[in-house]
Short mmCIF file of C-alpha atoms and ligand atoms in Angstrom, two decimals:
data_model
loop_
_atom_site.label_atom_id
_atom_site.label_comp_id
_atom_site.label_asym_id
_atom_site.label_seq_id
_atom_site.Cartn_x
_atom_site.Cartn_y
_atom_site.Cartn_z
CA MET A 93 -17.99 1.37 -43.84
CA GLN A 94 -16.35 -1.40 -41.48
CA LEU A 95 -19.26 -3.62 -39.75
CA THR A 96 -18.37 -4.81 -36.57
CA VAL A 97 -19.57 -6.23 -33.29
CA TRP A 98 -19.16 -3.66 -30.63
CA THR A 99 -18.22 0.18 -31.14
CA TYR A 100 -16.70 2.30 -29.64
CA GLU A 101 -19.28 4.97 -30.51
CA GLY A 102 -22.79 5.65 -31.82
CA PRO A 103 -23.49 7.67 -34.94
CA PRO A 104 -23.79 11.43 -34.16
CA HIS A 105 -27.31 11.44 -33.84
CA VAL A 106 -26.64 9.30 -30.83
CA GLY A 107 -24.48 12.19 -29.29
CA ALA A 108 -27.30 14.55 -30.58
CA MET A 109 -29.88 12.35 -27.74
CA ARG A 110 -27.15 12.38 -24.73
CA VAL A 111 -27.63 16.59 -25.59
CA ALA A 112 -31.53 16.69 -25.49
CA THR A 113 -32.07 13.77 -23.31
CA VAL A 114 -30.84 15.55 -20.31
CA LEU A 115 -32.76 18.99 -21.09
CA THR A 116 -36.09 19.78 -19.25
CA ASP A 117 -37.76 21.17 -22.03
CA VAL A 118 -36.75 20.26 -25.28
CA HIS A 119 -37.56 18.11 -28.04
CA TYR A 120 -35.22 16.58 -30.69
CA VAL A 121 -37.68 15.39 -34.08
CA LEU A 122 -34.92 12.77 -35.95
CA HIS A 123 -35.72 11.93 -39.45
CA ALA A 124 -35.07 8.10 -39.45
CA PRO A 125 -36.00 4.34 -40.43
CA GLN A 126 -37.95 2.39 -37.70
CA GLY A 127 -35.15 0.64 -36.72
CA ASP A 128 -34.01 3.83 -34.80
CA THR A 129 -35.62 3.61 -31.65
CA TYR A 130 -33.52 1.11 -30.75
CA ALA A 131 -31.26 3.95 -29.19
CA ASP A 132 -34.08 4.46 -26.95
CA LEU A 133 -32.56 1.12 -24.49
CA LEU A 134 -29.21 2.87 -24.37
CA PHE A 135 -30.82 5.76 -21.97
CA THR A 136 -33.55 3.33 -20.42
CA MET A 137 -31.37 -0.10 -20.34
CA ILE A 138 -27.89 1.04 -19.75
CA GLU A 139 -27.98 4.68 -18.07
CA ARG A 140 -31.49 2.72 -16.40
CA ARG A 141 -33.38 6.93 -17.09
CA GLY A 142 -37.26 6.66 -15.53
CA ALA A 143 -38.50 8.40 -18.79
CA ARG A 144 -37.74 8.13 -22.59
CA PRO A 145 -35.56 10.24 -24.42
CA PRO A 146 -37.39 13.35 -25.47
CA VAL A 147 -37.25 12.43 -29.08
CA THR A 148 -39.95 11.84 -31.70
CA TYR A 149 -38.58 9.44 -35.00
CA THR A 150 -40.08 9.61 -38.11
CA THR A 151 -39.55 6.02 -38.12
CA PHE A 152 -40.16 5.97 -41.88
CA GLN A 153 -40.50 2.25 -43.70
CA ALA A 154 -39.19 1.05 -46.81
CA ARG A 155 -42.92 1.84 -48.50
CA ASP A 156 -42.54 5.19 -48.20
CA LEU A 157 -39.45 5.78 -49.72
CA GLY A 158 -41.91 6.26 -52.75
CA GLY A 159 -44.10 8.49 -51.51
CA ASP A 160 -43.55 12.42 -49.71
CA THR A 161 -41.42 11.70 -46.69
CA ALA A 162 -40.55 15.82 -45.70
CA GLU A 163 -44.61 15.40 -45.30
CA LEU A 164 -43.97 12.64 -42.84
CA PHE A 165 -41.43 14.73 -41.02
CA LYS A 166 -43.42 17.75 -41.25
CA GLN A 167 -46.21 15.95 -39.56
CA SER A 168 -43.68 14.39 -36.82
CA VAL A 169 -42.63 17.50 -35.92
CA ARG A 170 -46.03 19.38 -35.66
CA GLU A 171 -47.35 16.49 -33.60
CA ALA A 172 -44.00 16.48 -31.45
CA CYS A 173 -45.00 20.25 -30.84
CA GLU A 174 -48.56 19.82 -29.81
CA ARG A 175 -47.90 17.10 -27.33
CA PHE A 176 -45.14 17.85 -25.95
CA ARG A 177 -44.68 21.22 -25.39
CA PRO A 178 -41.23 22.30 -25.72
CA ALA A 179 -39.13 25.70 -25.26
CA ALA A 180 -37.70 24.74 -28.43
CA VAL A 181 -36.90 21.76 -30.54
CA LEU A 182 -34.05 20.21 -32.63
CA VAL A 183 -34.38 18.58 -35.52
CA GLY A 184 -31.93 16.50 -37.29
CA ALA A 185 -31.79 12.95 -40.33
CA SER A 186 -30.47 9.80 -38.63
CA CYS A 187 -27.96 8.09 -41.40
CA THR A 188 -30.23 6.45 -43.92
CA ALA A 189 -32.41 9.67 -43.50
CA GLU A 190 -29.85 11.98 -44.61
CA LEU A 191 -29.36 9.99 -48.17
CA ILE A 192 -33.25 11.24 -48.22
CA GLN A 193 -31.77 14.48 -48.50
CA ASP A 194 -35.30 15.92 -46.94
CA ASP A 195 -33.75 19.18 -45.05
CA PRO A 196 -35.19 18.95 -42.01
CA GLY A 197 -34.43 22.53 -40.59
CA GLY A 198 -35.72 24.03 -43.48
CA LEU A 199 -39.43 21.95 -43.15
CA ALA A 200 -39.22 22.16 -39.32
CA ARG A 201 -38.76 26.33 -39.48
CA ALA A 202 -41.14 26.07 -42.44
CA LEU A 203 -43.91 25.48 -39.95
CA GLY A 204 -44.09 28.14 -37.92
CA LEU A 205 -43.80 26.65 -34.44
CA GLY A 206 -43.28 29.97 -33.08
CA ILE A 207 -40.08 28.31 -31.05
CA PRO A 208 -36.61 28.41 -31.74
CA VAL A 209 -35.98 25.47 -34.25
CA ILE A 210 -32.32 24.34 -34.19
CA PRO A 211 -30.84 22.53 -37.12
CA LEU A 212 -28.52 20.05 -36.70
CA GLU A 213 -26.06 18.81 -39.90
CA LEU A 214 -24.87 15.74 -38.21
CA PRO A 215 -22.88 14.28 -41.39
CA ALA A 216 -23.44 10.61 -39.67
CA TYR A 217 -20.39 8.43 -42.51
CA GLN A 218 -17.86 11.00 -41.69
CA ARG A 219 -18.42 11.26 -37.60
CA LYS A 220 -19.43 10.00 -34.22
CA GLU A 221 -21.21 10.12 -31.26
CA ASN A 222 -19.01 12.46 -29.13
CA TRP A 223 -18.84 14.93 -32.31
CA GLY A 224 -22.60 15.07 -32.59
CA ALA A 225 -22.84 16.02 -28.37
CA SER A 226 -20.52 18.44 -28.78
CA GLU A 227 -22.43 20.06 -32.25
CA THR A 228 -25.48 19.56 -30.73
CA PHE A 229 -24.50 21.77 -28.03
CA TYR A 230 -22.87 24.42 -29.28
CA HIS A 231 -25.43 24.60 -31.61
CA LEU A 232 -28.27 25.12 -29.10
CA VAL A 233 -25.73 27.29 -27.28
CA ARG A 234 -25.83 29.85 -30.22
CA ALA A 235 -29.35 29.51 -31.33
CA LEU A 236 -30.65 30.17 -27.37
CA ALA A 237 -27.64 32.43 -25.47
CA GLY A 238 -26.79 34.70 -28.96
CA PRO A 239 -29.66 36.46 -28.79
CA SER A 240 -27.81 38.28 -25.93
CA ALA A 241 -24.91 38.31 -26.60
CA PRO A 242 -23.32 41.66 -26.95
CA PRO A 243 -21.86 43.61 -29.92
CA PRO A 244 -18.29 41.54 -30.86
CA GLY A 245 -15.73 44.18 -29.36
CA THR A 246 -17.82 45.33 -26.03
CA PRO A 247 -15.53 44.26 -22.79
CA ARG A 248 -17.06 42.27 -20.32
CA PRO A 249 -18.32 44.33 -17.30
CA ALA A 250 -16.07 44.03 -14.71
CA ARG A 251 -18.16 41.88 -11.07
CA PRO A 252 -19.81 44.03 -8.76
CA ALA A 253 -17.48 43.89 -5.80
CA ASP A 254 -20.88 42.75 -3.75
CA ARG A 255 -21.62 39.71 -5.72
CA ARG A 256 -19.59 36.20 -5.47
CA PRO A 257 -18.34 34.95 -8.37
CA ARG A 258 -19.97 32.43 -10.74
CA CYS A 259 -19.23 30.57 -13.06
CA ASN A 260 -20.99 27.55 -15.71
CA LEU A 261 -20.64 23.61 -15.59
CA LEU A 262 -20.40 23.15 -19.27
CA GLY A 263 -20.58 19.18 -21.28
CA PRO A 264 -21.96 17.04 -18.50
CA THR A 265 -24.55 14.80 -20.75
CA ALA A 266 -26.42 11.71 -20.52
CA LEU A 267 -24.44 7.73 -21.17
CA GLY A 268 -21.60 9.74 -19.65
CA PHE A 269 -19.19 8.02 -17.50
CA ARG A 270 -19.90 9.07 -13.80
CA HIS A 271 -21.36 12.71 -15.27
CA ARG A 272 -24.10 13.13 -12.87
CA ASP A 273 -21.89 13.01 -9.60
CA ASP A 274 -19.23 14.96 -11.31
CA VAL A 275 -20.98 17.78 -11.29
CA VAL A 276 -22.53 17.28 -7.49
CA GLU A 277 -18.44 17.11 -6.46
CA VAL A 278 -17.35 19.94 -8.93
CA THR A 279 -19.91 22.04 -7.56
CA ARG A 280 -19.16 21.26 -3.51
CA LEU A 281 -15.37 21.88 -4.59
CA LEU A 282 -16.50 25.39 -5.96
CA ALA A 283 -18.84 26.35 -3.11
CA SER A 284 -15.75 25.80 -0.91
CA MET A 285 -13.96 28.39 -2.51
CA GLY A 286 -16.54 31.17 -2.42
CA VAL A 287 -17.96 30.51 -6.28
CA ASP A 288 -21.12 29.71 -7.27
CA VAL A 289 -22.58 28.06 -9.70
CA SER A 290 -25.05 29.69 -12.51
CA VAL A 291 -26.18 27.46 -15.10
CA VAL A 292 -25.07 23.44 -15.32
CA ALA A 293 -25.50 22.29 -19.49
CA PRO A 294 -26.54 20.30 -20.91
CA LEU A 295 -27.24 17.92 -17.63
CA GLY A 296 -30.85 19.75 -15.69
CA ALA A 297 -30.55 23.06 -18.23
CA SER A 298 -33.24 24.34 -19.44
CA ALA A 299 -34.14 26.36 -22.43
CA ALA A 300 -34.04 29.36 -20.54
CA ASP A 301 -31.13 28.43 -18.58
CA VAL A 302 -28.94 27.81 -21.67
CA ALA A 303 -29.98 31.73 -23.36
CA ARG A 304 -28.26 33.07 -20.11
CA LEU A 305 -25.00 31.16 -19.95
CA GLY A 306 -23.50 34.54 -21.24
CA GLU A 307 -24.56 35.88 -17.47
CA ALA A 308 -22.10 34.17 -15.34
CA ASP A 309 -18.28 35.22 -14.97
CA PHE A 310 -16.55 32.48 -16.73
CA ASN A 311 -16.89 28.91 -17.86
CA VAL A 312 -15.59 25.62 -16.43
CA VAL A 313 -15.47 22.69 -19.02
CA LEU A 314 -15.50 19.63 -17.02
CA TYR A 315 -15.58 17.16 -20.55
CA PRO A 316 -14.06 19.01 -23.48
CA GLU A 317 -15.17 16.32 -26.02
CA THR A 318 -19.35 17.79 -25.38
CA GLY A 319 -18.23 21.44 -24.09
CA ARG A 320 -15.05 22.99 -25.57
CA GLN A 321 -16.68 23.61 -29.19
CA ALA A 322 -19.44 25.92 -27.08
CA ALA A 323 -17.56 27.00 -24.20
CA THR A 324 -15.49 28.80 -27.05
CA TRP A 325 -17.79 29.71 -28.78
CA LEU A 326 -19.05 31.81 -25.21
CA ALA A 327 -15.91 32.87 -24.69
CA ARG A 328 -15.81 34.95 -27.62
CA SER A 329 -19.15 36.13 -27.78
CA PHE A 330 -19.56 37.20 -24.24
CA CYS A 331 -15.65 37.47 -23.11
CA GLN A 332 -16.13 34.29 -20.80
CA PRO A 333 -12.94 32.83 -19.32
CA MET A 334 -12.31 29.26 -19.81
CA VAL A 335 -11.18 26.84 -17.15
CA ASP A 336 -10.47 23.59 -18.75
CA VAL A 337 -7.99 21.83 -16.18
CA VAL A 338 -10.26 18.13 -15.47
CA PRO A 339 -10.24 17.31 -12.15
CA ILE A 340 -9.51 13.75 -12.15
CA GLY A 341 -7.37 13.17 -9.69
CA VAL A 342 -5.55 14.47 -6.51
CA GLY A 343 -3.03 16.57 -8.55
CA ALA A 344 -5.26 17.69 -11.28
CA THR A 345 -7.84 19.06 -8.98
CA ARG A 346 -5.13 20.60 -7.12
CA ASP A 347 -4.75 22.07 -10.52
CA PHE A 348 -8.06 22.56 -10.89
CA ILE A 349 -8.88 24.75 -7.43
CA ALA A 350 -5.87 26.91 -8.63
CA ALA A 351 -7.10 27.64 -12.73
CA VAL A 352 -10.24 28.30 -10.85
CA ALA A 353 -8.99 30.93 -8.50
CA ALA A 354 -6.97 32.54 -10.89
CA VAL A 355 -10.24 33.62 -12.73
CA ALA A 356 -12.46 33.81 -10.11
CA GLY A 357 -10.09 36.24 -8.24
CA VAL A 358 -10.78 34.19 -4.71
CA ASP A 359 -8.05 32.11 -2.23
CA PRO A 360 -6.96 28.82 -3.29
CA ALA A 361 -5.66 27.77 -0.24
CA PRO A 362 -8.81 27.01 1.89
CA ALA A 363 -9.91 24.84 -0.94
CA LEU A 364 -6.64 23.04 -0.68
CA ALA A 365 -5.97 23.26 3.03
CA ALA A 366 -9.66 21.02 3.20
CA GLU A 367 -8.73 18.41 1.08
CA THR A 368 -10.41 15.71 1.83
CA ALA A 369 -8.55 12.37 -0.29
CA ARG A 370 -7.78 9.67 1.49
CA SER A 371 -5.47 7.83 -1.32
CA PRO A 372 -2.42 9.84 -1.54
CA TRP A 373 -1.96 7.92 2.22
CA TYR A 374 -3.55 5.16 0.94
CA ALA A 375 -1.24 4.87 -1.94
CA ARG A 376 1.85 5.31 0.15
CA SER A 377 0.82 2.88 2.91
CA VAL A 378 2.30 -0.37 3.30
CA ASP A 379 -0.44 -2.73 2.10
CA SER A 380 -0.13 -0.46 -1.62
CA THR A 381 3.51 -0.31 -1.66
CA TYR A 382 3.69 -3.46 -3.32
CA LEU A 383 2.06 -2.27 -6.00
CA THR A 384 4.35 0.23 -7.47
CA GLY A 385 5.56 -0.09 -10.72
CA LYS A 386 2.38 -2.46 -11.89
CA ARG A 387 2.45 -1.95 -15.41
CA VAL A 388 -1.29 0.11 -16.41
CA PHE A 389 -2.31 -0.25 -19.61
CA VAL A 390 -4.89 2.96 -20.37
CA PHE A 391 -7.44 3.43 -22.92
CA GLY A 392 -10.41 5.43 -22.98
CA ASP A 393 -12.19 8.65 -23.62
CA ALA A 394 -9.18 11.20 -24.35
CA THR A 395 -9.88 13.21 -21.42
CA HIS A 396 -10.17 10.32 -19.00
CA ALA A 397 -7.09 8.49 -20.83
CA VAL A 398 -4.99 11.43 -19.94
CA ALA A 399 -6.14 11.87 -16.84
CA ALA A 400 -6.15 8.44 -15.87
CA ALA A 401 -2.64 8.44 -16.94
CA ARG A 402 -1.31 10.94 -14.82
CA VAL A 403 -3.39 9.36 -11.75
CA ALA A 404 -1.37 5.73 -12.49
CA ARG A 405 1.92 6.74 -12.63
CA ASP A 406 2.31 10.31 -10.22
CA GLU A 407 -0.02 8.97 -7.43
CA LEU A 408 0.00 5.12 -7.14
CA GLY A 409 3.10 4.50 -8.49
CA PHE A 410 2.38 2.42 -11.51
CA THR A 411 4.50 2.33 -14.62
CA VAL A 412 1.70 3.02 -17.83
CA VAL A 413 3.06 0.95 -21.03
CA GLY A 414 0.05 1.63 -22.67
CA LEU A 415 -1.79 4.96 -23.40
CA GLY A 416 -4.77 5.54 -26.10
CA THR A 417 -8.25 6.82 -27.01
CA TYR A 418 -11.07 5.85 -30.14
CA GLN A 419 -11.55 9.55 -29.67
CA ARG A 420 -9.79 10.65 -33.26
CA GLU A 421 -10.68 14.44 -32.50
CA PHE A 422 -8.20 14.60 -29.65
CA ALA A 423 -5.42 12.37 -30.68
CA ARG A 424 -2.90 15.73 -31.08
CA GLU A 425 -3.71 16.00 -26.56
CA VAL A 426 -3.36 12.09 -26.38
CA ARG A 427 -0.10 12.07 -27.91
CA THR A 428 1.06 14.95 -25.91
CA ALA A 429 0.46 12.53 -22.90
CA ALA A 430 1.67 9.65 -23.82
CA ALA A 431 5.02 11.30 -24.92
CA LEU A 432 5.09 11.87 -20.73
CA TYR A 433 5.24 8.08 -20.55
CA GLY A 434 7.77 8.10 -23.15
CA LEU A 435 5.25 5.77 -25.30
CA GLU A 436 3.65 6.06 -28.75
CA ALA A 437 -0.21 7.05 -28.35
CA LEU A 438 -2.78 4.36 -29.46
CA ILE A 439 -5.44 6.04 -32.03
CA THR A 440 -8.06 3.62 -32.98
CA ASP A 441 -11.44 2.87 -32.43
CA ASP A 442 -10.86 -0.60 -33.72
CA TYR A 443 -11.16 -3.16 -30.44
CA LEU A 444 -9.62 -5.77 -32.10
CA GLU A 445 -6.05 -3.70 -32.78
CA VAL A 446 -6.36 -2.70 -28.42
CA GLU A 447 -6.61 -5.94 -27.22
CA ALA A 448 -3.68 -7.27 -29.75
CA SER A 449 -1.99 -3.81 -27.57
CA ILE A 450 -2.76 -5.29 -24.22
CA ALA A 451 -1.75 -8.59 -24.99
CA GLY A 452 1.39 -7.46 -26.67
CA LEU A 453 2.23 -5.28 -23.75
CA HIS A 454 1.44 -7.95 -20.78
CA PRO A 455 -0.14 -5.61 -18.49
CA GLU A 456 -0.90 -6.29 -15.16
CA LEU A 457 -4.44 -3.93 -14.80
CA VAL A 458 -6.21 -2.29 -17.53
CA LEU A 459 -8.04 1.49 -17.49
CA GLY A 460 -10.58 1.16 -20.06
CA THR A 461 -13.71 1.61 -21.37
CA GLN A 462 -16.75 -1.49 -21.29
CA MET A 463 -14.96 -3.34 -24.53
CA GLU A 464 -11.27 -3.09 -22.89
CA ARG A 465 -13.04 -4.85 -19.47
CA HIS A 466 -13.91 -7.69 -21.58
CA ILE A 467 -10.47 -7.93 -23.02
CA ALA A 468 -9.30 -7.73 -20.05
CA LYS A 469 -11.49 -10.21 -18.55
CA ARG A 470 -10.50 -12.52 -21.64
CA LEU A 471 -6.90 -12.34 -20.85
CA GLY A 472 -7.06 -12.82 -17.17
CA VAL A 473 -5.72 -9.00 -16.21
CA PRO A 474 -7.62 -7.31 -13.71
CA CYS A 475 -9.25 -4.35 -14.96
CA ALA A 476 -11.48 -1.11 -13.74
CA VAL A 477 -13.46 0.66 -16.17
CA ILE A 478 -12.54 4.83 -16.09
CA SER A 479 -14.45 5.86 -19.66
CA ALA A 480 -17.68 5.39 -21.75
CA PRO A 481 -18.69 3.48 -23.35
CA VAL A 482 -20.19 1.83 -20.12
CA HIS A 483 -22.39 -1.08 -19.35
CA VAL A 484 -25.09 -0.68 -16.93
CA GLN A 485 -23.25 -1.70 -13.64
CA ASP A 486 -21.41 1.47 -14.11
CA PHE A 487 -24.19 3.74 -13.38
CA PRO A 488 -24.15 2.54 -9.79
CA ALA A 489 -26.96 3.66 -7.77
CA ARG A 490 -24.15 4.85 -5.05
CA TYR A 491 -22.60 8.53 -5.12
CA SER A 492 -19.16 7.50 -6.72
CA PRO A 493 -17.61 10.87 -8.44
CA GLN A 494 -14.75 10.87 -10.43
CA MET A 495 -13.61 14.31 -10.35
CA GLY A 496 -12.52 16.49 -7.25
CA PHE A 497 -11.43 14.93 -4.02
CA GLU A 498 -13.76 12.44 -3.53
CA GLY A 499 -13.54 11.77 -6.72
CA ALA A 500 -9.72 10.59 -6.31
CA ASN A 501 -11.00 7.75 -3.28
CA VAL A 502 -13.23 6.23 -6.08
CA LEU A 503 -10.68 5.64 -8.59
CA PHE A 504 -8.15 4.53 -5.62
CA ASP A 505 -11.02 1.96 -4.18
CA SER A 506 -11.71 0.91 -7.70
CA TRP A 507 -8.17 0.99 -9.37
CA VAL A 508 -5.87 -0.76 -6.27
CA HIS A 509 -9.03 -3.16 -5.39
CA PRO A 510 -8.61 -4.89 -9.10
CA LEU A 511 -5.68 -5.39 -8.34
CA MET A 512 -5.90 -6.93 -4.69
CA MET A 513 -8.58 -9.15 -6.34
CA GLY A 514 -5.90 -10.64 -8.56
CA LEU A 515 -3.59 -10.95 -5.88
CA GLU A 516 -5.98 -13.14 -3.62
CA GLU A 517 -6.38 -15.29 -6.86
CA HIS A 518 -3.12 -15.99 -7.11
CA LEU A 519 -2.28 -17.20 -3.46
CA LEU A 520 -5.48 -19.21 -3.62
CA GLY A 521 -3.99 -20.90 -6.43
CA MET A 522 -0.66 -21.20 -4.61
CA PHE A 523 -2.12 -22.45 -1.67
CA ARG A 524 -4.73 -24.18 -2.72
CA ASP A 525 -2.84 -27.81 -1.56
CA ASP A 526 -2.54 -26.13 1.54
CA PRO A 527 -4.93 -27.95 4.20
CA GLU A 528 -5.63 -24.48 5.23
CA PHE A 529 -7.25 -23.72 2.38
CA ALA A 530 -8.77 -27.15 1.74
CA ASP A 531 -12.88 -27.78 1.90
CA GLY A 532 -14.05 -28.15 5.78
CA ALA A 533 -10.82 -26.85 6.83
CA ALA A 534 -11.66 -24.05 9.81
CA PRO A 535 -10.26 -20.27 9.12
CA SER A 536 -6.71 -20.39 10.34
CA HIS A 537 -7.30 -17.30 12.68
CA LEU A 538 -9.34 -18.92 15.09
CA ALA A 539 -6.92 -20.89 16.58
CA SER A 540 -9.76 -21.68 19.11
CA VAL A 541 -11.55 -24.25 16.33
CA ALA A 542 -9.18 -25.29 14.63
CA PRO A 543 -6.00 -25.23 16.82
CA ILE A 544 -3.11 -25.58 14.44
CA ALA A 545 -0.62 -28.17 16.51
CA ALA A 546 -3.37 -30.71 16.31
CA ALA A 547 -3.31 -30.48 12.75
CA PRO A 548 -2.01 -34.05 11.90
CA ALA A 549 1.09 -34.03 9.75
CA GLU A 550 0.65 -37.41 7.66
CA PRO A 551 -2.80 -35.95 5.75
CA ILE A 552 -1.37 -32.58 5.35
CA LEU A 553 1.35 -33.72 3.22
CA ALA A 554 -0.17 -36.57 1.46
CA PRO A 555 -1.75 -34.46 -1.05
CA VAL A 556 0.64 -32.08 -1.37
CA ALA A 557 3.10 -34.15 -2.45
CA ALA A 558 0.29 -36.15 -4.90
CA SER A 559 0.15 -32.54 -6.44
CA PRO A 560 -0.50 -32.66 -10.42
CA VAL A 561 1.29 -29.27 -10.88
CA PRO A 562 3.82 -28.55 -12.61
CA VAL A 563 6.80 -27.01 -10.52
CA PRO A 564 9.96 -26.33 -11.82
CA ALA A 565 13.23 -28.86 -10.84
CA PRO A 566 14.62 -27.43 -7.78
CA VAL A 567 17.28 -24.74 -7.60
CA PRO A 568 19.76 -25.58 -5.57
CA VAL A 569 21.15 -23.60 -3.03
CA THR A 570 23.44 -21.54 -2.78
CA GLY A 571 24.87 -18.43 -1.01
CA PRO A 572 26.38 -17.52 2.50
CA VAL A 573 22.70 -19.02 4.20
CA ALA A 574 23.50 -22.75 2.32
CA ALA A 575 26.89 -22.64 3.34
CA THR A 576 25.54 -22.25 7.16
CA GLY A 577 22.38 -23.36 7.30
CA PRO A 578 21.00 -26.80 7.29
CA ASP A 579 20.64 -28.33 4.23
CA TRP A 580 17.37 -28.05 1.98
CA THR A 581 15.04 -31.18 1.11
CA ALA A 582 14.75 -31.48 -2.43
CA GLU A 583 11.33 -31.92 -1.47
CA ALA A 584 11.15 -29.29 0.72
CA GLU A 585 12.83 -27.02 -1.80
CA ARG A 586 10.11 -27.82 -4.39
CA GLU A 587 7.43 -26.89 -1.63
CA LEU A 588 9.01 -23.51 -0.85
CA ARG A 589 9.16 -22.24 -4.65
CA LYS A 590 5.55 -22.68 -4.72
CA ILE A 591 5.04 -20.14 -3.12
CA PRO A 592 4.59 -16.55 -4.03
CA PHE A 593 7.68 -15.18 -5.10
CA PHE A 594 7.18 -11.87 -2.99
CA VAL A 595 7.09 -13.69 0.52
CA ARG A 596 9.46 -16.71 -0.57
CA GLY A 597 12.65 -15.17 0.22
CA LYS A 598 11.07 -14.47 4.14
CA ALA A 599 9.49 -17.83 4.49
CA ARG A 600 13.45 -19.50 3.67
CA ARG A 601 14.99 -17.14 5.84
CA ASN A 602 12.53 -18.44 8.70
CA THR A 603 12.52 -21.78 7.84
CA GLU A 604 16.74 -22.03 8.17
CA ILE A 605 16.31 -19.88 11.57
CA PHE A 606 13.23 -22.22 12.68
CA ALA A 607 15.70 -25.46 12.00
CA ARG A 608 18.42 -24.32 13.31
CA ASP A 609 16.93 -23.27 17.21
CA LYS A 610 15.30 -27.18 16.60
CA GLY A 611 18.93 -28.47 15.66
CA CYS A 612 17.44 -29.91 12.24
CA ALA A 613 20.51 -31.25 9.98
CA SER A 614 18.09 -30.90 6.96
CA ILE A 615 14.98 -29.43 5.86
CA THR A 616 12.14 -31.55 5.21
CA VAL A 617 8.58 -30.85 4.09
CA GLU A 618 7.46 -30.94 7.70
CA THR A 619 10.29 -28.58 8.32
CA LEU A 620 8.82 -25.90 6.54
CA TYR A 621 5.40 -26.18 7.56
CA ASP A 622 6.28 -26.61 11.16
CA ALA A 623 8.09 -23.34 10.96
CA LYS A 624 5.16 -21.56 9.11
CA ALA A 625 3.26 -22.74 11.80
CA HIS A 626 5.21 -21.66 14.97
CA PHE A 627 5.53 -18.27 13.23
CA GLY A 628 2.03 -18.43 12.56
CA ARG A 629 1.32 -18.45 16.19
S1 SF4 B 225 -30.55 5.27 -39.72
FE1 SF4 B 225 -27.55 4.40 -39.37
S2 SF4 B 225 -27.78 4.59 -37.36
FE2 SF4 B 225 -29.95 4.01 -37.88
S3 SF4 B 225 -30.40 2.13 -37.84
FE3 SF4 B 225 -29.39 2.82 -39.90
S4 SF4 B 225 -27.59 2.19 -39.63
FE4 SF4 B 225 -28.23 2.37 -37.92
#
């Protein structure tokens, strides 16, 4: 075991809590020491849920260990069922309680509660949070939907011709990255295709909803980390096909529409024609093309990391220089995706290793979790969060999906704007000695307030000349322009080099045209600023 300050995933019982928390009438009794109640804060403080998770902890203390902890557990289950009247109860143990070996499942069943008891065996020393969520959802589905499964090998009856196709959405949980909004967006998308959503689970489902999962024509797995295991079991037990294309990005959303249309037997054309994403046009617009080829590092859960890399390269024109995940269970998927970019995937849950990788690759944008946000901030690199684990600001009050065409718009905004802000910082740094950026200067676009021509020449140039910023030695001007145009003084050349590289060429050309028109023999700093004022009018 490794001691660490931060961790990408909690123990598996936190994954179980992520499932229990979003079910409407299922309670989780957790055999756990007193300190484990900290997990409540993840849901109430980070996700800002209005209620405590439906979890009862036995909260045993050191002095209880010499006594009857099994009786303590039974009493907790009894009291929780009397108080909360759940339709089903999940029972399990946290890391420390696992060592006591009290068998929560056997103890709870022996109580004869009259409701389904679902025991969770979550090996805390080998597995982590997302695995725990997947395992919990799978056992819940087996326990509640299993009784209505047809005998093995029974073919699925055809959908009545007068009923629209319907599917379940599987995988969204508490503490997921934008799960709440993704469900809304995907439900809308499916409706535009004439497909109804039968059950969303676990998010918002009741025990009775989970029991009727087998009724839908097919399953849509939104988050393979938490939903694929249950969907695979449903496919085996109810002959329900599964769509596991994750619709993050315009391209993947089109693929998703095609996959759903094939399974549901509907025409994909209307949904494709109704595409509402502005991001493809924005990404091609003049404003964004200077971002082409930006080096981006991507890290997160497997689903979001793989999807983000595809969007970054294929839809925004970035260069993916690093791709990785903290989820070892999904290493194969991420390695396959990384190979598409000629990369070796970074599979680690050690954030220090991720930090070293980012520092070594010198990306211009980091797309990651809350952890990479900290790392990028330290390194001064623009960053956007794309995946759990997240912090409180990643549960925004506004609608902000990642999936579907609206999700693609959100990705564009949240990834491109940090780059633009980075550029603004850069410009502010480069022009910090310019009078227009000086304290008290009027905005340069308001000519009537502060006419540029009225600005005195000397005070403008004095601070520039006195600038303590070290600048590289002037490079002699050579080539055709230098041969035919006025000479640049060393001081003006030095000043020119303070202008960002992507506009420097234009500034040089404009200044030389201006100097020639004015008959200047050489270009001084004053000529440079006069030219700037002239072309800025
Ligand atoms: S039981 Fe595990 S999760 Fe709970 S406080 Fe102890 S180490 Fe942490």
